[in-house]
Coordinates of C-alpha atoms and ligand atoms in Angstrom, one line a residue:
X1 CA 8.8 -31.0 2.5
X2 CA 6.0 -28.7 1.8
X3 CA 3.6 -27.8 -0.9
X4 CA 3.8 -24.7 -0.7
X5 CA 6.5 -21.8 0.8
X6 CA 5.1 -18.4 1.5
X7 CA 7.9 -15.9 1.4
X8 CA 6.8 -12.6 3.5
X9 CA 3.6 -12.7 6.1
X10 CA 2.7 -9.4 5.3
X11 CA -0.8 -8.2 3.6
X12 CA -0.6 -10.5 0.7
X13 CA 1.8 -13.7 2.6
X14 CA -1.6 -13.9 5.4
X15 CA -3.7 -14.2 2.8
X16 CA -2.4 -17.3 1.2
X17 CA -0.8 -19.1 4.0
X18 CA -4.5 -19.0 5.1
X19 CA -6.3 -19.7 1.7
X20 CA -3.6 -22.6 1.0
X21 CA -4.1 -24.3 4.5
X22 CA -7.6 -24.5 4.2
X23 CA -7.5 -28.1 2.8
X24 CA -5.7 -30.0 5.6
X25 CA -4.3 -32.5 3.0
X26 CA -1.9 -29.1 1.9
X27 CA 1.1 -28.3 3.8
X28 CA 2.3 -24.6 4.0
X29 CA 5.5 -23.2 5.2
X30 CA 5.0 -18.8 6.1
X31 CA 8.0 -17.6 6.7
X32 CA 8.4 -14.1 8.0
X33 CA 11.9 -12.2 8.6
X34 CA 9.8 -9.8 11.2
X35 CA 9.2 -11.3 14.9
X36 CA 5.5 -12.7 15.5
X37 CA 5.1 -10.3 19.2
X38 CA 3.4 -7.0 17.8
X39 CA 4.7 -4.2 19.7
X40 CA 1.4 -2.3 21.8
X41 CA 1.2 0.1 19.8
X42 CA 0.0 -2.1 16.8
X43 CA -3.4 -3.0 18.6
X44 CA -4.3 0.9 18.3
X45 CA -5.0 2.1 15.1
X46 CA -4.0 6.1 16.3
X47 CA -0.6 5.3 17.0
X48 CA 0.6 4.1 13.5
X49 CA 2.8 7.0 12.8
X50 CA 4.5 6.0 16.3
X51 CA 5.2 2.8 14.4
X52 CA 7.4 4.8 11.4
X53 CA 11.5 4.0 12.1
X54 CA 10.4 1.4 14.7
X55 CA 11.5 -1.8 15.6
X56 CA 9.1 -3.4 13.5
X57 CA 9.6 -0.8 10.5
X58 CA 12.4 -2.1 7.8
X59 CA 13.7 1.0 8.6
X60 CA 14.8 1.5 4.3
X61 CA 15.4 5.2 3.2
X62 CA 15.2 6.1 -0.6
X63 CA 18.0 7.7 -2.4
X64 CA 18.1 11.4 -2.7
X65 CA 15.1 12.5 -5.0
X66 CA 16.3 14.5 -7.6
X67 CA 12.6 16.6 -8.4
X68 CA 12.0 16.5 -4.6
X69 CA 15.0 18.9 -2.9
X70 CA 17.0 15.8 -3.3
X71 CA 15.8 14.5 -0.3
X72 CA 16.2 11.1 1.5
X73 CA 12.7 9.9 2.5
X74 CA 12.2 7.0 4.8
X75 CA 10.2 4.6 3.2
X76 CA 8.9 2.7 5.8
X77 CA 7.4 -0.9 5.6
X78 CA 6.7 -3.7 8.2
X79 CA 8.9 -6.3 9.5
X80 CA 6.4 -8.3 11.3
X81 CA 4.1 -10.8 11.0
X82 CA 1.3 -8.7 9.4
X83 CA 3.7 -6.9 7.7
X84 CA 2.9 -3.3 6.5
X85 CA -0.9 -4.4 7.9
X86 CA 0.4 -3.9 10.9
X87 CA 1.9 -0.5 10.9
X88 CA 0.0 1.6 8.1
X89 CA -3.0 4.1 9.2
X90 CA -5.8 1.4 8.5
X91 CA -7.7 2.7 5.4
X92 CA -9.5 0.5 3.7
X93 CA -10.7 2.2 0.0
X94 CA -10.4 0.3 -3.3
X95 CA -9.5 2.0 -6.1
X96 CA -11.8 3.2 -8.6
X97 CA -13.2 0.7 -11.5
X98 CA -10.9 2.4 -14.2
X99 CA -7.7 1.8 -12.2
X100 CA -8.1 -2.4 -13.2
X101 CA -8.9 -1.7 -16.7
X102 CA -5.7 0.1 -16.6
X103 CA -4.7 -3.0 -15.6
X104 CA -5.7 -4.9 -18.8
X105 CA -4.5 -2.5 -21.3
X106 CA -1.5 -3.2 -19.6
X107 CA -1.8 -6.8 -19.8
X108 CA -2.9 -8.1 -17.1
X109 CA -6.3 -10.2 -17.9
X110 CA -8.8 -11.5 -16.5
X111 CA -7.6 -8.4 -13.6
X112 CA -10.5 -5.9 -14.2
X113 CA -13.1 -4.5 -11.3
X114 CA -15.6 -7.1 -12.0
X115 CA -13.3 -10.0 -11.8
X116 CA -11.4 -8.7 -9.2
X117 CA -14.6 -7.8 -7.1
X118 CA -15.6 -11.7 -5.8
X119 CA -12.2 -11.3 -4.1
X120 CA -12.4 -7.6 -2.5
X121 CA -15.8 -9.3 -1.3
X122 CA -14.4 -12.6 -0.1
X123 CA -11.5 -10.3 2.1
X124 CA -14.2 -8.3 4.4
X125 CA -17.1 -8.1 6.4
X126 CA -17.9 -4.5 5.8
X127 CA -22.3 -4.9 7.6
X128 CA -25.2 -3.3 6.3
X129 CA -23.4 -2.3 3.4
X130 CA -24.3 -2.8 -0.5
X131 CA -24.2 -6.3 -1.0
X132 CA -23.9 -6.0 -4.8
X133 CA -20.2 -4.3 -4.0
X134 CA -19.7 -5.3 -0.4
X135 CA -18.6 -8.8 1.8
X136 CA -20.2 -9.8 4.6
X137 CA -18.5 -13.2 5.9
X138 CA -14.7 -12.3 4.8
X139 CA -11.6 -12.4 8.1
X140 CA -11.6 -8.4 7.3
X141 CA -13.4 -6.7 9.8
X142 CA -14.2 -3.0 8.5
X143 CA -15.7 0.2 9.9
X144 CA -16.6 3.4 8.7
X145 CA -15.2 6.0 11.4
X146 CA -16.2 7.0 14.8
X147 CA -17.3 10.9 14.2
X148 CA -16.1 12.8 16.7
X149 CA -16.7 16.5 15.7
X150 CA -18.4 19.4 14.0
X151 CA -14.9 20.5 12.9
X152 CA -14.4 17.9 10.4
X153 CA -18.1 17.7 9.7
X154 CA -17.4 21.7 8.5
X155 CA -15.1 20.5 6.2
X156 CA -17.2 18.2 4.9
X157 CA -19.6 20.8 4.4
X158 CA -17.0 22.7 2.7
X159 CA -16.1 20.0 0.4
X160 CA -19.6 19.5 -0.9
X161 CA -20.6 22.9 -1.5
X162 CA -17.2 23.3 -3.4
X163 CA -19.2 21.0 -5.6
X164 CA -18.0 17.4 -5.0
X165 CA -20.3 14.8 -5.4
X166 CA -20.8 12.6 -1.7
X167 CA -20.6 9.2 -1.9
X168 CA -22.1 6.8 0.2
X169 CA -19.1 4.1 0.1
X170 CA -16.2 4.6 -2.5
X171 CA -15.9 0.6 -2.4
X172 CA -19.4 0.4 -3.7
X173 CA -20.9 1.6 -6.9
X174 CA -20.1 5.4 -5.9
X175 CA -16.5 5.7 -6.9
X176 CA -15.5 9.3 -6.9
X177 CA -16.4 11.9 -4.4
X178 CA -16.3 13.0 -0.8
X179 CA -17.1 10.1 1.5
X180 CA -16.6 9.0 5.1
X181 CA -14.3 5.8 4.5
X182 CA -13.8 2.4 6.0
X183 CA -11.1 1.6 8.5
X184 CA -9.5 -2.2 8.6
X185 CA -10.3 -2.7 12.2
X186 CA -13.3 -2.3 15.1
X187 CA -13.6 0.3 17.6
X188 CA -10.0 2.1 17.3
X189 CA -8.3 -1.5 17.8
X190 CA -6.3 -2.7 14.3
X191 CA -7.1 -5.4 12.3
X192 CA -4.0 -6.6 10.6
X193 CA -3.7 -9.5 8.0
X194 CA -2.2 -11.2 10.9
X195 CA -5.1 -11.0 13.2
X196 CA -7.9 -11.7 10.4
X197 CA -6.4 -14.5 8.2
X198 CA -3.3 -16.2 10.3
X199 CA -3.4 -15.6 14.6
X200 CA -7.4 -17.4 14.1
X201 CA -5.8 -20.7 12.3
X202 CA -2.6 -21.2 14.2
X203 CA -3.8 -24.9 15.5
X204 CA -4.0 -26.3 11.6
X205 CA -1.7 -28.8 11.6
X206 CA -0.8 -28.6 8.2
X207 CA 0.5 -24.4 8.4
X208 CA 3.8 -24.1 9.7
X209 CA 4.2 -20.0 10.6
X210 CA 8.3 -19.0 11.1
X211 CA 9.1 -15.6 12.4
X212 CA 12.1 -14.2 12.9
X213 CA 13.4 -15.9 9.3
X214 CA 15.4 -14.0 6.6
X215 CA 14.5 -15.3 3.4
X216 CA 18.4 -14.9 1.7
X217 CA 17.9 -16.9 -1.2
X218 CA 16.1 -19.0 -3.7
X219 CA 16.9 -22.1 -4.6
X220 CA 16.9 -22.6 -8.2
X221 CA 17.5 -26.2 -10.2
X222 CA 18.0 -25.1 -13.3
X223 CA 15.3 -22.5 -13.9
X224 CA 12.7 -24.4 -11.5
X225 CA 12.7 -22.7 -8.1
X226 CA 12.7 -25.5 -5.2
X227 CA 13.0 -24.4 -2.2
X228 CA 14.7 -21.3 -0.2
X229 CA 17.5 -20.7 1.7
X230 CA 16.9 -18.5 5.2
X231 CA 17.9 -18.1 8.8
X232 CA 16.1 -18.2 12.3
X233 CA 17.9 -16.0 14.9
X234 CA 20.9 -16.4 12.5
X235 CA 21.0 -20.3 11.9
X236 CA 21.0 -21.2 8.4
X237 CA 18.5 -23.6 7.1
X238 CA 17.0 -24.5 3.7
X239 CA 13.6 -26.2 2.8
X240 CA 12.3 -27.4 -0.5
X241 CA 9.0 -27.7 -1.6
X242 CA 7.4 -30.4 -4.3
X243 CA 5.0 -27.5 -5.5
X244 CA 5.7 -24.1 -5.5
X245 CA 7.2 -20.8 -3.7
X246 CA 5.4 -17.7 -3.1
X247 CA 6.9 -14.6 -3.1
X248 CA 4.8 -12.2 -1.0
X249 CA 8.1 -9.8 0.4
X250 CA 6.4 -6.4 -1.0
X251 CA 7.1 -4.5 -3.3
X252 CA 10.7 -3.9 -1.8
X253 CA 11.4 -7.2 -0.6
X254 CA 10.3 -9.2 -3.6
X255 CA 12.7 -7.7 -6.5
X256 CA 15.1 -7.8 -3.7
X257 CA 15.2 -11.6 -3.0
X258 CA 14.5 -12.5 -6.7
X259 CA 18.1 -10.5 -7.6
X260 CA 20.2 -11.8 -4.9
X261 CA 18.9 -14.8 -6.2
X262 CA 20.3 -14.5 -10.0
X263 CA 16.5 -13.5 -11.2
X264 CA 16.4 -10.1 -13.0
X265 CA 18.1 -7.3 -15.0
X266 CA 21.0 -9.7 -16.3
X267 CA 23.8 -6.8 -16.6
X268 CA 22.9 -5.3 -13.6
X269 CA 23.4 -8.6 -11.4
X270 CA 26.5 -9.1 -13.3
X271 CA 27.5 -5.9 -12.4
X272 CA 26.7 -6.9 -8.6
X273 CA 28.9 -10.3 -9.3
X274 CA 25.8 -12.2 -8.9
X275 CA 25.3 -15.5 -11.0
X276 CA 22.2 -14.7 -13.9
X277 CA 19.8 -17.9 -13.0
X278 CA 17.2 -16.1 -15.3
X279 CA 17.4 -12.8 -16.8
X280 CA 13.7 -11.0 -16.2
X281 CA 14.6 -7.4 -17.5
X282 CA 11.7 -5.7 -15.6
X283 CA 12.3 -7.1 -12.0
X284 CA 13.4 -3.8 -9.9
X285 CA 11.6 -1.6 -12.5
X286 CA 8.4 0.3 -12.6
X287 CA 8.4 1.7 -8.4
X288 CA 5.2 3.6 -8.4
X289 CA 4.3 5.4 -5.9
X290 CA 1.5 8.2 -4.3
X291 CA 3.5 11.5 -3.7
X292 CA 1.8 13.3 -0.5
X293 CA 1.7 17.1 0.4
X294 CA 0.0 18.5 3.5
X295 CA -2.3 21.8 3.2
X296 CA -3.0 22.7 7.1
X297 CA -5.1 26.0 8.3
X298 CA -6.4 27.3 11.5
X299 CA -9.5 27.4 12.6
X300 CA -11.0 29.8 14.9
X301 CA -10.4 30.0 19.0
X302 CA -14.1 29.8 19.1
X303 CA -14.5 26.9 16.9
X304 CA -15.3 23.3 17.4
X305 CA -12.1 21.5 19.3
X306 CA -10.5 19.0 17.1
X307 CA -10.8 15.5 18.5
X308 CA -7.4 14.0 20.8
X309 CA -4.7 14.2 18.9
X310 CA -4.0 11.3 16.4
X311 CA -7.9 10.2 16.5
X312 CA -9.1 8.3 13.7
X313 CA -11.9 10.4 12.0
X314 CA -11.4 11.5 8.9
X315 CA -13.0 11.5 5.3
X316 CA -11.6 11.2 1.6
X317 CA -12.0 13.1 -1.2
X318 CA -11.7 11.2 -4.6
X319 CA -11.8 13.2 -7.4
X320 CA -10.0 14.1 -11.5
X321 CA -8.1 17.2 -12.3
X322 CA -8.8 16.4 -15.8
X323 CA -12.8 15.2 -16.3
X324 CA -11.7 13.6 -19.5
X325 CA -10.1 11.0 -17.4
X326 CA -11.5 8.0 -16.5
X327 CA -9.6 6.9 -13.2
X328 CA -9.6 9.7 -10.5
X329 CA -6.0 11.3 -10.5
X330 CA -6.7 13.7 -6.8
X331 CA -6.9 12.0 -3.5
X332 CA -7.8 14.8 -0.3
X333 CA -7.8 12.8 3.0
X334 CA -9.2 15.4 5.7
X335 CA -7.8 15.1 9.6
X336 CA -9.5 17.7 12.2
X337 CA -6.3 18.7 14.2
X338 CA -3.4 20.5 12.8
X339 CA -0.6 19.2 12.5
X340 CA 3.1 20.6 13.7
X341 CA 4.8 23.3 10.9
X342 CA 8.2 22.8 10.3
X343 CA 9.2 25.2 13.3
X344 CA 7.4 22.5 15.5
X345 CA 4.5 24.8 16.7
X346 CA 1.4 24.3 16.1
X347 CA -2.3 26.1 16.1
X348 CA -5.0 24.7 18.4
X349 CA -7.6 24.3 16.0
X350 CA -7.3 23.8 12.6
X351 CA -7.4 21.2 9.8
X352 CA -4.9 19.1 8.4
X353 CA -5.7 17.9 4.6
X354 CA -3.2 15.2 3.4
X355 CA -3.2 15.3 -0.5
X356 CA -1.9 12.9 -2.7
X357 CA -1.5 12.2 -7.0
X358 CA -3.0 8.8 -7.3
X359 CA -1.5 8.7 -10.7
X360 CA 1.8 9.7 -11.1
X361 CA 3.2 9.1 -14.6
X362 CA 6.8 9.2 -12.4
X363 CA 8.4 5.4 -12.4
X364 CA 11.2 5.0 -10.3
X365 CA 13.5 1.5 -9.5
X366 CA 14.5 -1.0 -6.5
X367 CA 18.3 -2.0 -7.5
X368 CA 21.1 -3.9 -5.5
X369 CA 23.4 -1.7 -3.3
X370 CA 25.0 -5.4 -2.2
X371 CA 24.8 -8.8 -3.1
X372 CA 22.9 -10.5 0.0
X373 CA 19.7 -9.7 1.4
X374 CA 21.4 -8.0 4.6
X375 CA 22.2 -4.4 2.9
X376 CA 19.4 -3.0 2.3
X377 CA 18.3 -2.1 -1.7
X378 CA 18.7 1.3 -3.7
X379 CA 15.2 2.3 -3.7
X380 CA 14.2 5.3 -5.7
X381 CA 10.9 5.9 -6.1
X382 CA 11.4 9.1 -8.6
X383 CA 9.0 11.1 -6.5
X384 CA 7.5 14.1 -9.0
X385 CA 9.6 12.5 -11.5
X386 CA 6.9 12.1 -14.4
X387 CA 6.6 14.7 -17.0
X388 CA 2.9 16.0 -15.7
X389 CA 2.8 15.1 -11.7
X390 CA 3.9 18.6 -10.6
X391 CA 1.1 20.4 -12.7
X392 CA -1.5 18.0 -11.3
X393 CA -0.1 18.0 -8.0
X394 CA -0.5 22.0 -8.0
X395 CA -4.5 21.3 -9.4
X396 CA -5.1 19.2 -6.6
X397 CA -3.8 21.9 -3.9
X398 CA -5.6 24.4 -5.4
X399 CA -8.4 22.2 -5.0
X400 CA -8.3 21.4 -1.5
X401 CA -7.6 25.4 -0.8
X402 CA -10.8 26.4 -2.7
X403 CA -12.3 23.9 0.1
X404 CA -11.1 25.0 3.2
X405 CA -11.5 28.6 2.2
X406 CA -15.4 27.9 2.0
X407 CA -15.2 25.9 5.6
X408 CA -16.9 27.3 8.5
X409 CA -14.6 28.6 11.7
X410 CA -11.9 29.2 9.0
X411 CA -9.0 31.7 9.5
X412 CA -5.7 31.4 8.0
X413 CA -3.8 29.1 6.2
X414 CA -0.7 27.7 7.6
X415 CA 0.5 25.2 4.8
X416 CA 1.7 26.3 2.3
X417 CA 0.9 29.9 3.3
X418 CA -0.5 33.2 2.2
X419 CA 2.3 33.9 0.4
X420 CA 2.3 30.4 -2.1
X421 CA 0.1 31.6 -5.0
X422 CA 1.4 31.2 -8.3
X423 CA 2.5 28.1 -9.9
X424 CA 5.7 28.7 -9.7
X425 CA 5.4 29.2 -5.7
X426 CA 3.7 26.4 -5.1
X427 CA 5.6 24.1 -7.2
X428 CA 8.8 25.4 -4.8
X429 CA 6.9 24.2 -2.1
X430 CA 5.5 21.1 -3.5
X431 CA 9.2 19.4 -4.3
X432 CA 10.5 21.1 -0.8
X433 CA 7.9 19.1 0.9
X434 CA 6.6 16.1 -1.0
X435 CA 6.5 12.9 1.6
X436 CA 5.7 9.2 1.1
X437 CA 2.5 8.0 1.3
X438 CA 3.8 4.3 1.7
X439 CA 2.4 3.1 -1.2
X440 CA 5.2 1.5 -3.2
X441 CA 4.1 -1.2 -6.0
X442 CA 4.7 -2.2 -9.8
X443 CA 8.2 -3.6 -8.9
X444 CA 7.4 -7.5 -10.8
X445 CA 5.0 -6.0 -13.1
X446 CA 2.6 -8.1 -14.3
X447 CA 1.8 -8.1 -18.2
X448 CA 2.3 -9.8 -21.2
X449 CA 5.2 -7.9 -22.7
X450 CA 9.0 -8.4 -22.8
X451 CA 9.2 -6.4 -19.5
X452 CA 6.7 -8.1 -17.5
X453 CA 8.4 -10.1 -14.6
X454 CA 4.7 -12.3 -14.1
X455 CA 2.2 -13.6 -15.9
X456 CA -1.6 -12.8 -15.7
X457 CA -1.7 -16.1 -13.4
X458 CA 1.2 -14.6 -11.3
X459 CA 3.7 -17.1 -12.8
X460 CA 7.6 -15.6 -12.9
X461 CA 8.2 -15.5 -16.4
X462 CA 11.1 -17.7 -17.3
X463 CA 11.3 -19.7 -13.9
X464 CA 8.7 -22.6 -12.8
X465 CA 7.5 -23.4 -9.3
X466 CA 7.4 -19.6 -8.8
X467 CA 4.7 -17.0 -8.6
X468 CA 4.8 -13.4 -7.0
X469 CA 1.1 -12.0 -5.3
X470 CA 2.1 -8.7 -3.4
X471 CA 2.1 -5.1 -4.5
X472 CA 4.7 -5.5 -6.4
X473 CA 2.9 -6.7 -9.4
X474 CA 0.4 -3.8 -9.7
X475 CA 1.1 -2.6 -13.0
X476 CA 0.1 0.5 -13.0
X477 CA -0.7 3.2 -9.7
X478 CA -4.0 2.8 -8.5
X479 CA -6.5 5.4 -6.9
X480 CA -6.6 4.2 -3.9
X481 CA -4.3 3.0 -1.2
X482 CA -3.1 -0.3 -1.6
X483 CA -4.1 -2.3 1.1
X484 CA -7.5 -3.7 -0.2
X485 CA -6.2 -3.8 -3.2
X486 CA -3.5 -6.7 -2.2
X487 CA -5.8 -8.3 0.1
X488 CA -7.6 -8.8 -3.2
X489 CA -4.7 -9.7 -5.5
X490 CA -4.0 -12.5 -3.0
X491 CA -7.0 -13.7 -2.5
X492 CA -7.5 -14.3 -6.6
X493 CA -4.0 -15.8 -6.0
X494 CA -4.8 -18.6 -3.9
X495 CA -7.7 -19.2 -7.2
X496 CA -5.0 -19.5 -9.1
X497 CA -2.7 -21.2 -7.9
X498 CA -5.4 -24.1 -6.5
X499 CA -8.2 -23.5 -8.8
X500 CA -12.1 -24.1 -7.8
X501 CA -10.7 -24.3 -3.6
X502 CA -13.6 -22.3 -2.8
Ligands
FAD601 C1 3.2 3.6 7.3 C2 2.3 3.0 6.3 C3 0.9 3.5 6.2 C4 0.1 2.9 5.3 N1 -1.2 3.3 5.3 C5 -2.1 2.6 4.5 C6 -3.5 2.8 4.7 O1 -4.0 3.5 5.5 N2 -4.3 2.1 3.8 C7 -3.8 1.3 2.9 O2 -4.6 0.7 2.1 N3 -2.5 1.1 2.7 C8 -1.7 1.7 3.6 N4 -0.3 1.4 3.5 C9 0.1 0.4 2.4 C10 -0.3 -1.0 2.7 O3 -0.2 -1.3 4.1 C11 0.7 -1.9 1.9 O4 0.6 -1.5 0.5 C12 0.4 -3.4 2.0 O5 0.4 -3.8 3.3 C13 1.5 -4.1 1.2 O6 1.3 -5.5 1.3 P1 2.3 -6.5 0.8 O7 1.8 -7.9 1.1 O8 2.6 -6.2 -0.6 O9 3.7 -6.2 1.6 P2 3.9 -6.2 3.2 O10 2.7 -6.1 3.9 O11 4.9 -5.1 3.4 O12 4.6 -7.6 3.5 C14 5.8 -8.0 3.1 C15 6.3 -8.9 4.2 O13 7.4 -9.7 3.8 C16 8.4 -9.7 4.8 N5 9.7 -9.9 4.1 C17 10.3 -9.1 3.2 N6 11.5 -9.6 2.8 C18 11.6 -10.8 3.5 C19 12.6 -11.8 3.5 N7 13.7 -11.7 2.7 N8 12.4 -12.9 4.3 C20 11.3 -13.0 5.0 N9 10.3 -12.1 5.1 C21 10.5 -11.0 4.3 C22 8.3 -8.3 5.5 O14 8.8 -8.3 6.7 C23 6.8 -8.2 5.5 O15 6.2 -8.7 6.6 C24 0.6 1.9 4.4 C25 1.9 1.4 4.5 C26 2.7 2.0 5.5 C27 4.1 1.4 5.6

């Protein structure tokens, strides 16, 4: 019998299986369907997009996207312990201040910046940084880049005479603007949630760490969740708890497990011939996520070389196609080598810039394709779906051209070409080549409406003795990418869920 189950060891899972285990009088089950053996490419934070369609990648492709060339994306996500820590490309950026009150309009209170800031504090050691903003003691370890290069510094250059403010540290009080980001990690090696909050505690008695466990099922009482059903290397076992489960699967896995459990659109697990234990209309609903084009030129022969290929150096952009807004809409991340065109060739010099909508209005859905947990969901994440994402998505590529037309060595552009110019053209290319930027969330929103799936204390609405803390219940996109962010969220969870611990 435990006190608490932690469903998931990603990003989130670490966090609390750590936070909960702190007082040894607490025992904690992690459970984690990935295996606990990272793969060698893990330890190096270059070789992430190695990592995409591996073993320890879920492997889970979208259905065709209807305003993207009805293209199947894969959507990648971890399946080990670390989860998506231990395969995404290790940036560490919070989102801007407005992005929480967003948060609070849309329910979700006591979530703004300044209360969620002890907890973005408490999840890093980010030293010599602004203290006011930054942590200094957290598992996090986190580093600005190593530069490598004049190329990039060119396009830094660029950037700032194109009139873009620089900020010292976009986690600090310096939101918007072109800045030289953090990195979860030290010296090119990785940092997952793994290493920082879990690998460091594995002696505590009282933390019981499974890998290699499918979470099938939870088991409901009534509408009390007690326990869960799952399997180690396909043996079935089941485990109740006198306190509470977790649900930290992601933003896939957790509407996932809550249907094939009877928790969530009532109709459409009826339709699936799944018992209703509670019907939560919004579980499923809501997928956000950051839609990502590449703009690539060539620099010239006699140029700065771009550093080995896949080299972590690399700066951010951060800023609004529309001034009126408060929460920064354009993300530009800035990679000095050029990456492959689609006929595989590619120049040896040049820029890559990696732009993304940090805000799309699209919403998109995770919904049953079976009834267990073995075939994997319908996950559509409505990519350019919303009714103003293509417009701003064309802003922002206009934006990072103006840049890289200013930069030093510059000689042609590659993506999307000479020939893209009106909106019209780019548009065309925009929804031919739209990727994933891995940054689904919003699935259990969290709110106070009829269509909130938690609470502002992460509480399932409807069922006791479970809470969701992942991305998942984001409610709304936020300017950054999402790993601090949940690092965060589950930090404030283990505060909620054991008040006054710390
Ligand atoms: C390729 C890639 C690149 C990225 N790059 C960045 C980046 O540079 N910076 C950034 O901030 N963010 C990045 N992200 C996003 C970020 O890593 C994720 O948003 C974050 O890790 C999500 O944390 P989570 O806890 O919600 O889910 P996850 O970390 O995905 O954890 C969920 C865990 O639950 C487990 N699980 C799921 N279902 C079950 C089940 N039924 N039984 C048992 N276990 C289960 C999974 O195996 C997984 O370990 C990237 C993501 C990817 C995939």
């Amino acid at each position: 019998m435990y006190d608490y189950i932690v469903v998931g060891a990603g990003s989130a899972g670490c966090v609390l299986a750590n936070r909960l285990s702190a007082d040894p009088a607490r025992r904690v089950l992690l459970l984690e369907a990935g295996p606990a053996d990272a793969v060698p490419e893990m330890a190096d934070w270059r070789a992430w997009s190695r990592l995409l369609g591996s073993e320890v990648d879920w492997g889970t492709r979208t259905v065709p996207q209807r305003s993207a060339g009805n293209t199947v994306f894969l959507l990648s996500r971890g399946k080990v312990l670390g989860g998506s820590s231990g395969i995404n490309a290790s940036m560490h950026v919070r989102g801007h201040r407005a992005t929480y009150d967003k948060w609070v309009e849309a329910g979700a209170k006591g979530w703004d910046y300044d209360n969620l800031l002890p907890y973005f504090k408490r999840s890093e050691s980010a030293p010599g940084r602004d203290a006011a903003y930054r942590g200094t003691d957290g598992p996090m370890l986190v580093t600005p880049p190593a530069r490598t290069g004049m190329l990039l510094d060119a396009a830094f250059a660029a950037t700032v005479a194109e009139g873009h403010p620089v900020s010292a540290d976009l986690n600090a009080a310096d939101m918007t603007g072109v800045s030289w980001h953090d990195l979860t990690g030290i010296e090119g090696r990785r940092q997952s949630a793994a290493d920082a909050y879990i690998r460091p505690h594995l002696d505590r008695p009282n933390l019981t760490v499974i890998t290699d466990a499918l979470v099938h099922r939870l088991v409901m009482e009534g509408r009390r969740c007690s326990g869960v059903e799952f399997t180690v290397k396909g043996q079935p076992t089941r485990t109740e708890t006198a306190g509470e489960v977790v649900l930290s699967a992601g933003a896939l896995g957790s509407p996932h497990l809550l249907m094939v459990s009877g928790i969530g659109p009532a109709a459409h697990l009826r339709e699936m011939g799944i018992e209703v234990r509670a019907d939560v209309a919004g579980v499923g609903a809501n997928l956000h996520e950051h839609p990502q084009a590449l703009h690539v030129v060539r620099t010239s022969p006699s140029g700065p070389a771009p550093s080995r290929p896949g080299l972590v150096d690399r700066f951010v952009l951060r800023f609004r196609t529309d001034p009126a807004e408060p929460d920064p809409d354009g993300e530009a991340v800035f990679l000095d080598y050029p990456l492959p065109s689609a006929d595989g060739g590619a120049p040896q010099k040049g820029v890559t810039v990696a732009f993304a909508l940090m805000t799309p209005s699209a919403r998109g859905s995770v919904r049953l394709a079976g009834r267990d947990i073995d075939t994997q969901p319908l996950v559509d994440p409505n990519y350019l779906g919303g009714p103003s994402d293509i417009d701003r998505m064309i802003k922002i590529l206009r934006t990072v051209r103006r840049i890289t037309a200013r930069m030093a060595w510059h000689e042609e552009e590659l993506l999307p070409g000479p020939d893209v110019r009106s909106d019209e053209e780019c548009a065309v290319y925009l929804r031919d080549s739209i990727q994933p930027f891995w940054h689904p969330a919003g699935t259990c929103r969290m709110g106070n409406d009829a269509d909130a799936v938690v609470d502002s204390n992460l509480r399932v609405i409807g069922v006791s003795g479970l809470r969701i803390a992942d991305a998942s219940i984001m409610p709304t996109p936020i300017s950054a990418h999402n790993n601090a962010t949940v690092l965060a969220i589950a930090e404030k969870a283990a505060d909620l869920i054991v008040p006054a611990q710390h």
